[in-house]
Short mmCIF file of C-alpha atoms in Angstrom, two decimals:
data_model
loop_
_atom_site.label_atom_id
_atom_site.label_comp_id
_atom_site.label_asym_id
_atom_site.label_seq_id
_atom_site.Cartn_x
_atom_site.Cartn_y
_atom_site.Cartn_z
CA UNK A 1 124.21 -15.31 43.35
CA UNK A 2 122.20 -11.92 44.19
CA UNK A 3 118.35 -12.25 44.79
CA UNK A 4 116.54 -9.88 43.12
CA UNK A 5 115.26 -7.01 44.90
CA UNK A 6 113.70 -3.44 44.75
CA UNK A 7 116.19 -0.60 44.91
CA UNK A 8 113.89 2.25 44.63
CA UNK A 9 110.27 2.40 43.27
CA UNK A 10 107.98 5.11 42.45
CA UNK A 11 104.20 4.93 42.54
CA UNK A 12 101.70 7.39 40.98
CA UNK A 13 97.82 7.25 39.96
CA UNK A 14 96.94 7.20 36.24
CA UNK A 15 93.57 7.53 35.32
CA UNK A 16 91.52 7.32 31.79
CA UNK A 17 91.83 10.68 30.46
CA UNK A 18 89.25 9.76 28.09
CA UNK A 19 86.40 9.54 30.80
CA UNK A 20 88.20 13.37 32.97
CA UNK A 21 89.85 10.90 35.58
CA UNK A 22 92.80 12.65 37.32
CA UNK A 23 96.55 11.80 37.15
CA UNK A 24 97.85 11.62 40.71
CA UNK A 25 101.81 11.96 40.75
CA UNK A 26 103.35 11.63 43.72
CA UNK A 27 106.48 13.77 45.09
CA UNK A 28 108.63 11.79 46.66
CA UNK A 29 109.84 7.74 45.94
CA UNK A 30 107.84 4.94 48.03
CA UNK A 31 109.64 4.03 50.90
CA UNK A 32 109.94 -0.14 51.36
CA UNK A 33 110.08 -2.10 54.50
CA UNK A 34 112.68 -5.28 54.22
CA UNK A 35 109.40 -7.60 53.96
CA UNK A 36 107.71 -5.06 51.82
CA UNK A 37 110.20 -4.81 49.58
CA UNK A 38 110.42 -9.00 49.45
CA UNK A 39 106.31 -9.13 48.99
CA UNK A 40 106.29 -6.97 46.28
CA UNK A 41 109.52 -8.43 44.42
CA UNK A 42 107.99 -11.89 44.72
CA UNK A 43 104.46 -10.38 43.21
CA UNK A 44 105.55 -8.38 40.51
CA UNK A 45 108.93 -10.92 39.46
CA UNK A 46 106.45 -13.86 39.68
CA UNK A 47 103.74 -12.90 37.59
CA UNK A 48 105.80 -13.14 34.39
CA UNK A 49 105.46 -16.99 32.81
CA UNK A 50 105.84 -16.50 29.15
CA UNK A 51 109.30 -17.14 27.83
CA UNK A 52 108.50 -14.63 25.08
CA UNK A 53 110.55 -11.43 24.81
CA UNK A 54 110.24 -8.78 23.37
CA UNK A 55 112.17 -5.42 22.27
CA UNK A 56 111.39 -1.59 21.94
CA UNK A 57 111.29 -0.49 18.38
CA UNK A 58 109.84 2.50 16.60
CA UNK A 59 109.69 2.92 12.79
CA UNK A 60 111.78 6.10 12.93
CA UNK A 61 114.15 4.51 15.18
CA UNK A 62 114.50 3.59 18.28
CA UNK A 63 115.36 6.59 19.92
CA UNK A 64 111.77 8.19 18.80
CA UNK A 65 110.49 5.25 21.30
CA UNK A 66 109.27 7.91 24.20
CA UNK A 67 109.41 5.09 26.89
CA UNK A 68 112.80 3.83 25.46
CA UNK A 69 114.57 6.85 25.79
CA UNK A 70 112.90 7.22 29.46
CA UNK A 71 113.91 3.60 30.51
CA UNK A 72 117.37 4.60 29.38
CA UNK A 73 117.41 7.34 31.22
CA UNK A 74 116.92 5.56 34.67
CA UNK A 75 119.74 3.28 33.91
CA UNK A 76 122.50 6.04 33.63
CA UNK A 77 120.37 7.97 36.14
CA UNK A 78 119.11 5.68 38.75
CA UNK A 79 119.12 8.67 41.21
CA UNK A 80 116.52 10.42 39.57
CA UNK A 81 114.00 7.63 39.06
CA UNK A 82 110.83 10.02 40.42
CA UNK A 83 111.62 12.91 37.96
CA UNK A 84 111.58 10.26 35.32
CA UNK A 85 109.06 8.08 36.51
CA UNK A 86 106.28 11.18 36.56
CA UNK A 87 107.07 10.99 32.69
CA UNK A 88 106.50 7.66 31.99
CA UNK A 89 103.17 8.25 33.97
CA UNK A 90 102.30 11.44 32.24
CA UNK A 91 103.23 9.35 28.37
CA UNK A 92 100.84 6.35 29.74
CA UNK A 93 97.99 9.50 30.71
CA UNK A 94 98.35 10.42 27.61
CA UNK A 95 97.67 7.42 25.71
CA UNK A 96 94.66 6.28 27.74
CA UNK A 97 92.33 7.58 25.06
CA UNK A 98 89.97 4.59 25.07
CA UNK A 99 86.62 5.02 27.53
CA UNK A 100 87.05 1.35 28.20
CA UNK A 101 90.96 1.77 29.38
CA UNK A 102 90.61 1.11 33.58
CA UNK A 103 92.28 3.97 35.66
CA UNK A 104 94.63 2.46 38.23
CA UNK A 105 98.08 2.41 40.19
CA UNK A 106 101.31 2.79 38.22
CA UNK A 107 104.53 1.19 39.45
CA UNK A 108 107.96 2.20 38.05
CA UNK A 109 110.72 0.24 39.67
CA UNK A 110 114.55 -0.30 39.88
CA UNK A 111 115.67 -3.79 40.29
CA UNK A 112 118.73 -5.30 40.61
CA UNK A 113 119.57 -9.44 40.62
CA UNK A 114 118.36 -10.11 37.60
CA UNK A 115 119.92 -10.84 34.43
CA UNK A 116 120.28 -12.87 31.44
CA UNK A 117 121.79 -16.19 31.61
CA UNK A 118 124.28 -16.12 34.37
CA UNK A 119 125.23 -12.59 33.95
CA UNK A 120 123.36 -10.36 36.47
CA UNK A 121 122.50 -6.80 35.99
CA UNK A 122 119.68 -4.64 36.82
CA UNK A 123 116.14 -4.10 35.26
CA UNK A 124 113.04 -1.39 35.52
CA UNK A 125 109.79 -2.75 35.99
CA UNK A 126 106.48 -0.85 34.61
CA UNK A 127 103.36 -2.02 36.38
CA UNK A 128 99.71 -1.08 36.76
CA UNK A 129 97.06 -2.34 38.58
CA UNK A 130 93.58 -2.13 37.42
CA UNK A 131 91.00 -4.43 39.38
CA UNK A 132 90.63 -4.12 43.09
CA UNK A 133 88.61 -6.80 44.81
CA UNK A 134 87.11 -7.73 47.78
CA UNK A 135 88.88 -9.52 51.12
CA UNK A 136 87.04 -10.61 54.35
CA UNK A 137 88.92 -9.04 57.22
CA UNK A 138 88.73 -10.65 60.59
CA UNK A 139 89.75 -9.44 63.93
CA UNK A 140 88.85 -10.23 67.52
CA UNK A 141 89.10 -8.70 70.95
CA UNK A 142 87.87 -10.09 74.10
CA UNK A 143 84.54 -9.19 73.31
CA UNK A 144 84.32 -11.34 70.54
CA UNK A 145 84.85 -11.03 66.53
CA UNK A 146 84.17 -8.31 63.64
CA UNK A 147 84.22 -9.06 60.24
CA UNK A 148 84.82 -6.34 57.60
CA UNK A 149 85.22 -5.95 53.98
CA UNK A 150 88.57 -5.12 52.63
CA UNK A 151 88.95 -3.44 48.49
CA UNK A 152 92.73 -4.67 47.62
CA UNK A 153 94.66 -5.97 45.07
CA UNK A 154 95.21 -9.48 44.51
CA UNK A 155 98.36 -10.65 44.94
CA UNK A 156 98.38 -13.73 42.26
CA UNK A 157 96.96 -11.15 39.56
CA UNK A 158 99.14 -8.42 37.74
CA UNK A 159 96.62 -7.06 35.63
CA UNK A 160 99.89 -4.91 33.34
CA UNK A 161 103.57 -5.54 33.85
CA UNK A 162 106.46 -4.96 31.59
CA UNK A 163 109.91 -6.11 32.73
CA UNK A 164 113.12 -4.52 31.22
CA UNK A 165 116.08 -5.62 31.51
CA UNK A 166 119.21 -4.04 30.94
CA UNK A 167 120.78 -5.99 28.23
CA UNK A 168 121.71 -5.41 24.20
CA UNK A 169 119.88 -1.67 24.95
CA UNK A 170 121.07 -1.40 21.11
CA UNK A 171 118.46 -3.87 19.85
CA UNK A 172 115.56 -2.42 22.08
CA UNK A 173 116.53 -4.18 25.63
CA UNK A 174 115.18 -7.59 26.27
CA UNK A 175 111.51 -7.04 27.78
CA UNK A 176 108.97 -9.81 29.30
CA UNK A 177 105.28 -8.57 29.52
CA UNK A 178 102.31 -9.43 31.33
CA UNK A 179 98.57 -8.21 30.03
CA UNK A 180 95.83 -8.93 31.29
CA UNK A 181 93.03 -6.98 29.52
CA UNK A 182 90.06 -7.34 27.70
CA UNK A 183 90.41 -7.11 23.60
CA UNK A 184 89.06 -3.96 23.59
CA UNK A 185 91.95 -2.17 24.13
CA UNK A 186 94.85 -4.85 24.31
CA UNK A 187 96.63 -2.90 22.03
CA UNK A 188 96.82 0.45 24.02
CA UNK A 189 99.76 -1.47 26.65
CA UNK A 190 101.99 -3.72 24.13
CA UNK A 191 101.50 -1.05 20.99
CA UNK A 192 100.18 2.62 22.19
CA UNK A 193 102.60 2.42 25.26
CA UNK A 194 105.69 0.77 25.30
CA UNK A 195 105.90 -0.27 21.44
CA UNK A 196 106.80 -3.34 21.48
CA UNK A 197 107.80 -6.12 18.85
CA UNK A 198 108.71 -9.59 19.40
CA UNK A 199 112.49 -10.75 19.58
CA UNK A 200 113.24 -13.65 17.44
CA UNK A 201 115.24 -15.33 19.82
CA UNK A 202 114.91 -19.68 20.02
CA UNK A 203 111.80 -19.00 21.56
CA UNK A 204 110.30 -17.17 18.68
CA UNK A 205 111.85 -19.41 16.09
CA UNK A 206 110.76 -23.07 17.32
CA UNK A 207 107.13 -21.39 18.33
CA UNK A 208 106.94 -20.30 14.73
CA UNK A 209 108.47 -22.95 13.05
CA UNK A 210 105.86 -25.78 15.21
CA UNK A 211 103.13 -23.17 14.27
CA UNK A 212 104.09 -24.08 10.62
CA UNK A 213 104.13 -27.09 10.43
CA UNK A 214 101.43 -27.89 12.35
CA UNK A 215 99.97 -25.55 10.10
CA UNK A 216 101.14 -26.94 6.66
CA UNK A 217 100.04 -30.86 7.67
CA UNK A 218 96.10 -30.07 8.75
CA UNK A 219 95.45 -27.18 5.84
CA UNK A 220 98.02 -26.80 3.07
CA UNK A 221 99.13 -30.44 2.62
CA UNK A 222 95.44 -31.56 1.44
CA UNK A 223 94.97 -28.76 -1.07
CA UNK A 224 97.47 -30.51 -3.46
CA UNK A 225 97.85 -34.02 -2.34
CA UNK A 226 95.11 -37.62 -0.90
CA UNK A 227 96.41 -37.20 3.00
CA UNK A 228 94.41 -39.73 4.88
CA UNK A 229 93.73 -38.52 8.78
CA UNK A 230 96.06 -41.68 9.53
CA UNK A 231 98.79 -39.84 7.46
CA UNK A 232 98.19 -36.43 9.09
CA UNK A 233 98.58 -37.75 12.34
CA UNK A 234 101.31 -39.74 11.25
CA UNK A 235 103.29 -36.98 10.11
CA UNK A 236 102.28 -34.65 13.59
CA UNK A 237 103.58 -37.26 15.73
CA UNK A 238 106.90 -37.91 13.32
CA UNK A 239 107.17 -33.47 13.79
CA UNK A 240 106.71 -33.48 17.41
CA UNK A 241 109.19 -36.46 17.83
CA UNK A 242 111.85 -34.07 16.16
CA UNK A 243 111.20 -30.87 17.88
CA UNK A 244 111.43 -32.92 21.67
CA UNK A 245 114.38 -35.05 20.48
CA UNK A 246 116.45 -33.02 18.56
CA UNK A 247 118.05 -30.32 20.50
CA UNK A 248 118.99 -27.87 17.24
CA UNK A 249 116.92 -27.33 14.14
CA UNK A 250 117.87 -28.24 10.68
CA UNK A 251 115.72 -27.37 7.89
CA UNK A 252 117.43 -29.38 5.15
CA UNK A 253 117.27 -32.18 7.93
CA UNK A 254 114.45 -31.78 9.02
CA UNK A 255 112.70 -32.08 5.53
CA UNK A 256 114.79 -35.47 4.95
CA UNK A 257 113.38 -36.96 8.02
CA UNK A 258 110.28 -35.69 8.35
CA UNK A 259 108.96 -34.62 5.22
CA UNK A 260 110.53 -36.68 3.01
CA UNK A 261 108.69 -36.86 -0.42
CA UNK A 262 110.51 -34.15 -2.95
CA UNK A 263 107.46 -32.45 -4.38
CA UNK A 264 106.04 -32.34 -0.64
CA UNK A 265 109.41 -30.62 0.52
CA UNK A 266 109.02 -27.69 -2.08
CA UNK A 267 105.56 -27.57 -1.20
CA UNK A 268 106.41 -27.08 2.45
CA UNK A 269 109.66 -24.45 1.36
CA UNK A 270 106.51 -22.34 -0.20
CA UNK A 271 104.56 -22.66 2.27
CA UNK A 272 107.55 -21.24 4.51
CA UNK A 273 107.65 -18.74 2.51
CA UNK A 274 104.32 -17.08 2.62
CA UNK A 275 104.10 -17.95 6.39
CA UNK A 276 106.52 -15.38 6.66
CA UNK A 277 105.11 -12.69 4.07
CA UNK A 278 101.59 -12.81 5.72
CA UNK A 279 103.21 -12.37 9.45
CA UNK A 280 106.24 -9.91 8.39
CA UNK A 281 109.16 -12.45 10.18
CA UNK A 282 112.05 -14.33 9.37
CA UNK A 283 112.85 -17.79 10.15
CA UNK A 284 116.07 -19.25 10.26
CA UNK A 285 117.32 -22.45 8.34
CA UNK A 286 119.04 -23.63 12.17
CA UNK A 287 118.20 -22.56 15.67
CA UNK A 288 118.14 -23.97 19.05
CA UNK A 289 115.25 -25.96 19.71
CA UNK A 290 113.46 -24.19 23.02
CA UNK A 291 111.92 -26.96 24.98
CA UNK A 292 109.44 -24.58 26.87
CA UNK A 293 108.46 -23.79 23.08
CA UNK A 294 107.83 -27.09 22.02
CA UNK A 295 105.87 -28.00 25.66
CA UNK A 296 103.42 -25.55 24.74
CA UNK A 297 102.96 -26.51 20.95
CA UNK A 298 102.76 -29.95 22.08
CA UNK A 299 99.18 -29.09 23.41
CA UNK A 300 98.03 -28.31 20.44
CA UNK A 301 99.81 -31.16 17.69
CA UNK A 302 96.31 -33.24 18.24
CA UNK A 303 96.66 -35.99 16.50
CA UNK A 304 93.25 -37.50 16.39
CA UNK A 305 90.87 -39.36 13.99
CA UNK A 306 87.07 -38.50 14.68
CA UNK A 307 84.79 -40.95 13.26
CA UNK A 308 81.34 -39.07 12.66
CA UNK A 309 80.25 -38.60 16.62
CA UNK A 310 81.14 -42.57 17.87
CA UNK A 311 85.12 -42.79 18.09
CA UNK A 312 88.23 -40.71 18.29
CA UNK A 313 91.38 -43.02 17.33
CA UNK A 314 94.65 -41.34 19.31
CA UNK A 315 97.53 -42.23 16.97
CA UNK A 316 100.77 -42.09 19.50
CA UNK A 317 103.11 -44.09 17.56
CA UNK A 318 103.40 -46.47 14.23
CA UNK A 319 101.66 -45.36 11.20
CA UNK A 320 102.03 -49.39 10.41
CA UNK A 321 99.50 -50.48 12.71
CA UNK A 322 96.48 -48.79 11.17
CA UNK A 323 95.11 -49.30 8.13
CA UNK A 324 92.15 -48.29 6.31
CA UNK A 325 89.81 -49.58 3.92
CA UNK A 326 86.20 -50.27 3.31
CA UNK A 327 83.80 -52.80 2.46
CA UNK A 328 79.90 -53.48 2.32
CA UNK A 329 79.15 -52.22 5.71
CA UNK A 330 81.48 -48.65 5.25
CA UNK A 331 84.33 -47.52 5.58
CA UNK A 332 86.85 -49.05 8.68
CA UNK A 333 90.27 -48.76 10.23
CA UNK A 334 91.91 -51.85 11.21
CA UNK A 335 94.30 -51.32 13.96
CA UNK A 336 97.33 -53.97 15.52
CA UNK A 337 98.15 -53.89 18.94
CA UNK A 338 99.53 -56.44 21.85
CA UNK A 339 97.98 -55.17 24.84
CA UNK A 340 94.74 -53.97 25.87
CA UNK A 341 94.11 -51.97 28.92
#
């Protein structure tokens, strides 16, 4: 299989237009050593965790998306990556409009070794750097050494990145982004720029779905019905059983096994329901189950008893072996066990 490289890249200066900083575009394509050109794969391909994607869309279609149409344009054109590149640059100028929007280096790359899946194809990377920062540089002669302070980018930060690749360019391409910003003006990169939505792939599905749920157990489930914290916990743990065990989603199974109760089931199906009004999405009755999805969910199904500020009870496994009550002295939870340690 082909390791990704660069093929060609193009580098240009965009500053905030906003505060009268210059755009600096350069006239000819950035010419990579062999170990350049691995450094600089390595730091801009390894800077993107997040198994979300996303897709270019515009309201008046997709071919109204500026940076769309310009991506496009480099994959039937790859020759003339500068000419297009000094447009992408000029679009991003153009939409720094925020005084707190950081000037900085703009990257517009050709790839090729990636791909979807097993199928490998090429990609264009966008990518800015913003924050410079300080290295110690050390050198010695036979006199002795000299110390010196160095202003360079750090190699284990992208502060911007946006990774297209060159797959279903019908629905919008499938595009990984990195954003590193202040809330200020997060919107400018994601929305301004590139105009971005995300794709409701498995990823987006069992995020959303585990975002529910989660959701529906700690807020919605109380409203109407006496859910002791045992039961709530209960009920997380039963969820998160299903989403790491079960390797495809089944609504109509899932609210057998896990929900159970009837009236709680139509609860939950209205609940669905408006979980998808309020956030404009769609969720589908059977999916793949993403287990990157459910890793990251995971860290946040807490299921966790807090008694005033003296205990926490961590319920891990059988709703069976606690039980509450109270007497004289308060209120109690009696729990079973075989082993201490």
């Amino acid at each position: 299989m082909a390791e990704p490289r660069i093929e060609s890249m193009a580098l240009h200066y965009v500053g905030n237009q906003a505060n009268e900083e210059p755009m600096v575009l350069s006239d000819r394509l950035f010419a990579l050593s062999e170990d350049m050109n691995s450094l600089l794969t390595d730091y801009f391909i390894g800077s993107f965790k997040s198994e979300a994607r996303f897709h270019f869309q515009d309201d008046m279609g997709l071919e109204n998306n500026r940076v769309y149409r310009l991506v496009s344009d480099i994959f039937d054109n790859p020759g003339m990556l500068l000419d297009f590149s000094r447009d992408i640059a000029t679009h991003l100028y153009e939409n720094c409009q925020h005084q707190n929007i950081k000037g900085g280096d703009f990257y517009v790359v050709q790839f090729s070794g990636l791909g979807v899946g097993s199928d490998i194809s090429r990609a264009v990377g966008l990518f800015k750097t913003e924050n410079k920062e300080l290295f110690l540089q050390v050198e010695h002669d036979e006199n002795g050494f000299d110390i010196s302070p160095v202003e360079g980018v750090n190699l284990k930060r992208l502060d911007k990145g946006c990774l297209i690749l060159e797959f279903e360019r019908e629905k919008g391409y499938m595009v990984s982004v990195v954003d590193k910003t202040n809330s200020q003006n997060a919107s400018y990169w994601v929305d301004d720029l590139l105009h971005l939505s995300r794709r409701q792939d498995a990823y987006f599905q069992t995020e959303n779905i585990m975002d529910l749920t989660r959701n529906f157990v700690a807020q919605e489930l109380p409203k109407q019905f006496e859910v002791s914290r045992a039961d709530q916990a209960d009920l997380l743990n039963r969820s998160m059983n299903y989403f790491k065990n079960t390797p495809r989603f089944d609504l109509q199974g899932f609210s057998q096994q896990i929900i159970g109760q009837p009236q709680v089931v139509e609860m939950f199906d209205d609940y669905r329901q408006r979980y998808e009004q309020e956030r404009q999405l769609e969720l589908e009755d059977q999916f793949e189950v993403n287990p990157t999805a459910v890793k990251k969910q995971n860290r946040l199904y807490k299921s966790v008893i807090k008694l005033d500020k003296n205990f926490h009870i961590y319920i891990h496994g059988s709703r069976d072996l606690i039980q509450q009550g109270q007497d004289e002295s308060g209120k109690f939870y009696k729990i079973y066990f075989n082993e201490e340690s």
